[in-house]
């Protein structure tokens, strides 16, 4: 499998999910913060998908089973805690991944060197909110803890070996867990204890098996291009 | 989240944002925003006011900490300065190449 396609799909799908917050975030400032992050990810997706083929064809003309993103990034936004939990899990992973890629000499190294700075900011944003929600009110603590628990079962897939990638993903699992545990500890939250993968979800996104909400997200993302092929601004 | 729940700034305090666009210049007022605390205000300011590479440094100040002159006091405050031309350095030629004077 093409590693650039897999990482590009991760970035593209998460950008689309974060973009759904435009006009809907709890406050205007968060609207801008989340869509800023979405735009960074969209930029990464464009570079990565262009390494594989035509970016528009890949983004707008593939069916759900042809996408290679992990299932974590396609999970619905839920409430603000769900979004922040997803951001925390994914941005810590992406920062480790891009950091390792940037040090290597693969064709993805230049992209990773640029993206790792963007992702460091995404991780900081998620961390700041995790601290405030976890150590905030009783309700914010409860919701953040629940969100962390709900998404936990999608985190194992992040560290499945990825063919053609210059980084050993399983080797990132321990540092990832250590960093997550550090943030959660400061936020007075518990690291979830359940399984980090299930029989039906382990590594499935990378093989084109996606969860049910993904189809609806894709329909919205691809509608315009499919209805008006070649449309442009 | 329904419309009703989205209050202006979520009830958070208001912050004034000052951005220094490059070294050698002073911080300039860029605008204001809502944030729960100073650290988040800095981050929101980064997203709102510097995402097109406008800055090298940001200050945030609680709006409540700013004491402003009142429009009612405009005349006693500012008018006496207007008719004293000798207070203004208008009789000097500005050397070429000096910007930001």
mmCIF file of C-alpha atoms in Angstrom, chain A residues 31-120:
data_model
loop_
_atom_site.group_PDB
_atom_site.id
_atom_site.type_symbol
_atom_site.label_atom_id
_atom_site.label_comp_id
_atom_site.label_asym_id
_atom_site.label_seq_id
_atom_site.Cartn_x
_atom_site.Cartn_y
_atom_site.Cartn_z
ATOM 1 C CA UNK A 31 -14.225 28.415 15.067
ATOM 2 C CA UNK A 32 -11.121 30.105 13.741
ATOM 3 C CA UNK A 33 -8.694 27.901 15.680
ATOM 4 C CA UNK A 34 -10.262 24.626 14.504
ATOM 5 C CA UNK A 35 -10.628 25.680 10.885
ATOM 6 C CA UNK A 36 -7.037 26.953 10.921
ATOM 7 C CA UNK A 37 -5.940 23.488 11.948
ATOM 8 C CA UNK A 38 -8.183 22.052 9.228
ATOM 9 C CA UNK A 39 -6.459 24.228 6.615
ATOM 10 C CA UNK A 40 -3.004 23.081 7.769
ATOM 11 C CA UNK A 41 -4.143 19.468 7.396
ATOM 12 C CA UNK A 42 -5.675 20.162 3.997
ATOM 13 C CA UNK A 43 -2.331 21.548 2.840
ATOM 14 C CA UNK A 44 -0.580 18.385 4.016
ATOM 15 C CA UNK A 45 -3.222 16.251 2.289
ATOM 16 C CA UNK A 46 -2.741 18.077 -1.017
ATOM 17 C CA UNK A 47 1.016 17.506 -0.980
ATOM 18 C CA UNK A 48 0.697 13.855 0.049
ATOM 19 C CA UNK A 49 -2.065 12.981 -2.411
ATOM 20 C CA UNK A 50 -0.246 14.736 -5.246
ATOM 21 C CA UNK A 51 2.640 12.326 -4.704
ATOM 22 C CA UNK A 52 0.215 9.518 -5.499
ATOM 23 C CA UNK A 53 -1.868 10.898 -8.349
ATOM 24 C CA UNK A 54 -4.328 13.663 -9.172
ATOM 25 C CA UNK A 55 -5.373 15.231 -5.869
ATOM 26 C CA UNK A 56 -8.917 16.099 -6.984
ATOM 27 C CA UNK A 57 -9.541 12.663 -8.467
ATOM 28 C CA UNK A 58 -8.307 11.059 -5.256
ATOM 29 C CA UNK A 59 -10.275 13.302 -2.920
ATOM 30 C CA UNK A 60 -13.532 13.516 -4.806
ATOM 31 C CA UNK A 61 -13.879 10.450 -7.013
ATOM 32 C CA UNK A 62 -13.004 7.556 -4.737
ATOM 33 C CA UNK A 63 -15.558 5.421 -2.905
ATOM 34 C CA UNK A 64 -15.394 4.923 0.861
ATOM 35 C CA UNK A 65 -13.654 1.526 0.608
ATOM 36 C CA UNK A 66 -10.839 3.100 -1.424
ATOM 37 C CA UNK A 67 -9.865 5.494 1.386
ATOM 38 C CA UNK A 68 -6.926 4.405 3.529
ATOM 39 C CA UNK A 69 -7.292 6.703 6.549
ATOM 40 C CA UNK A 70 -7.365 5.331 10.095
ATOM 41 C CA UNK A 71 -10.827 5.083 11.616
ATOM 42 C CA UNK A 72 -9.950 7.545 14.394
ATOM 43 C CA UNK A 73 -9.981 10.594 12.100
ATOM 44 C CA UNK A 74 -13.374 9.796 10.557
ATOM 45 C CA UNK A 75 -15.155 9.668 13.930
ATOM 46 C CA UNK A 76 -17.878 12.332 14.157
ATOM 47 C CA UNK A 77 -17.109 15.593 15.949
ATOM 48 C CA UNK A 78 -19.533 14.832 18.784
ATOM 49 C CA UNK A 79 -19.351 17.479 21.477
ATOM 50 C CA UNK A 80 -16.336 19.717 21.999
ATOM 51 C CA UNK A 81 -14.698 17.178 24.341
ATOM 52 C CA UNK A 82 -14.990 14.446 21.674
ATOM 53 C CA UNK A 83 -13.279 16.697 19.155
ATOM 54 C CA UNK A 84 -10.504 17.633 21.582
ATOM 55 C CA UNK A 85 -9.919 13.984 22.569
ATOM 56 C CA UNK A 86 -9.640 13.040 18.878
ATOM 57 C CA UNK A 87 -7.282 15.982 18.310
ATOM 58 C CA UNK A 88 -5.118 15.010 21.273
ATOM 59 C CA UNK A 89 -4.758 11.366 20.258
ATOM 60 C CA UNK A 90 -4.086 12.202 16.624
ATOM 61 C CA UNK A 91 -1.869 15.279 16.922
ATOM 62 C CA UNK A 92 0.501 13.610 19.406
ATOM 63 C CA UNK A 93 0.749 10.683 16.974
ATOM 64 C CA UNK A 94 1.249 12.939 13.969
ATOM 65 C CA UNK A 95 3.926 14.991 15.718
ATOM 66 C CA UNK A 96 5.908 11.829 16.558
ATOM 67 C CA UNK A 97 5.408 10.452 13.060
ATOM 68 C CA UNK A 98 6.402 13.608 11.169
ATOM 69 C CA UNK A 99 9.299 14.187 13.552
ATOM 70 C CA UNK A 100 10.681 10.727 12.769
ATOM 71 C CA UNK A 101 9.983 11.111 9.040
ATOM 72 C CA UNK A 102 11.735 14.480 8.898
ATOM 73 C CA UNK A 103 14.920 12.963 10.286
ATOM 74 C CA UNK A 104 14.965 10.214 7.655
ATOM 75 C CA UNK A 105 15.846 10.594 4.007
ATOM 76 C CA UNK A 106 12.640 9.356 2.369
ATOM 77 C CA UNK A 107 10.638 11.299 -0.213
ATOM 78 C CA UNK A 108 8.289 12.379 2.590
ATOM 79 C CA UNK A 109 11.074 14.001 4.662
ATOM 80 C CA UNK A 110 10.722 17.564 3.230
ATOM 81 C CA UNK A 111 6.953 17.572 3.730
ATOM 82 C CA UNK A 112 7.316 16.178 7.243
ATOM 83 C CA UNK A 113 9.923 18.799 8.169
ATOM 84 C CA UNK A 114 7.471 21.557 7.288
ATOM 85 C CA UNK A 115 4.375 19.869 8.702
ATOM 86 C CA UNK A 116 5.912 18.990 12.057
ATOM 87 C CA UNK A 117 5.824 22.680 13.057
ATOM 88 C CA UNK A 118 2.147 22.946 12.162
ATOM 89 C CA UNK A 119 1.354 19.774 14.024
ATOM 90 C CA UNK A 120 3.246 20.943 17.123
#
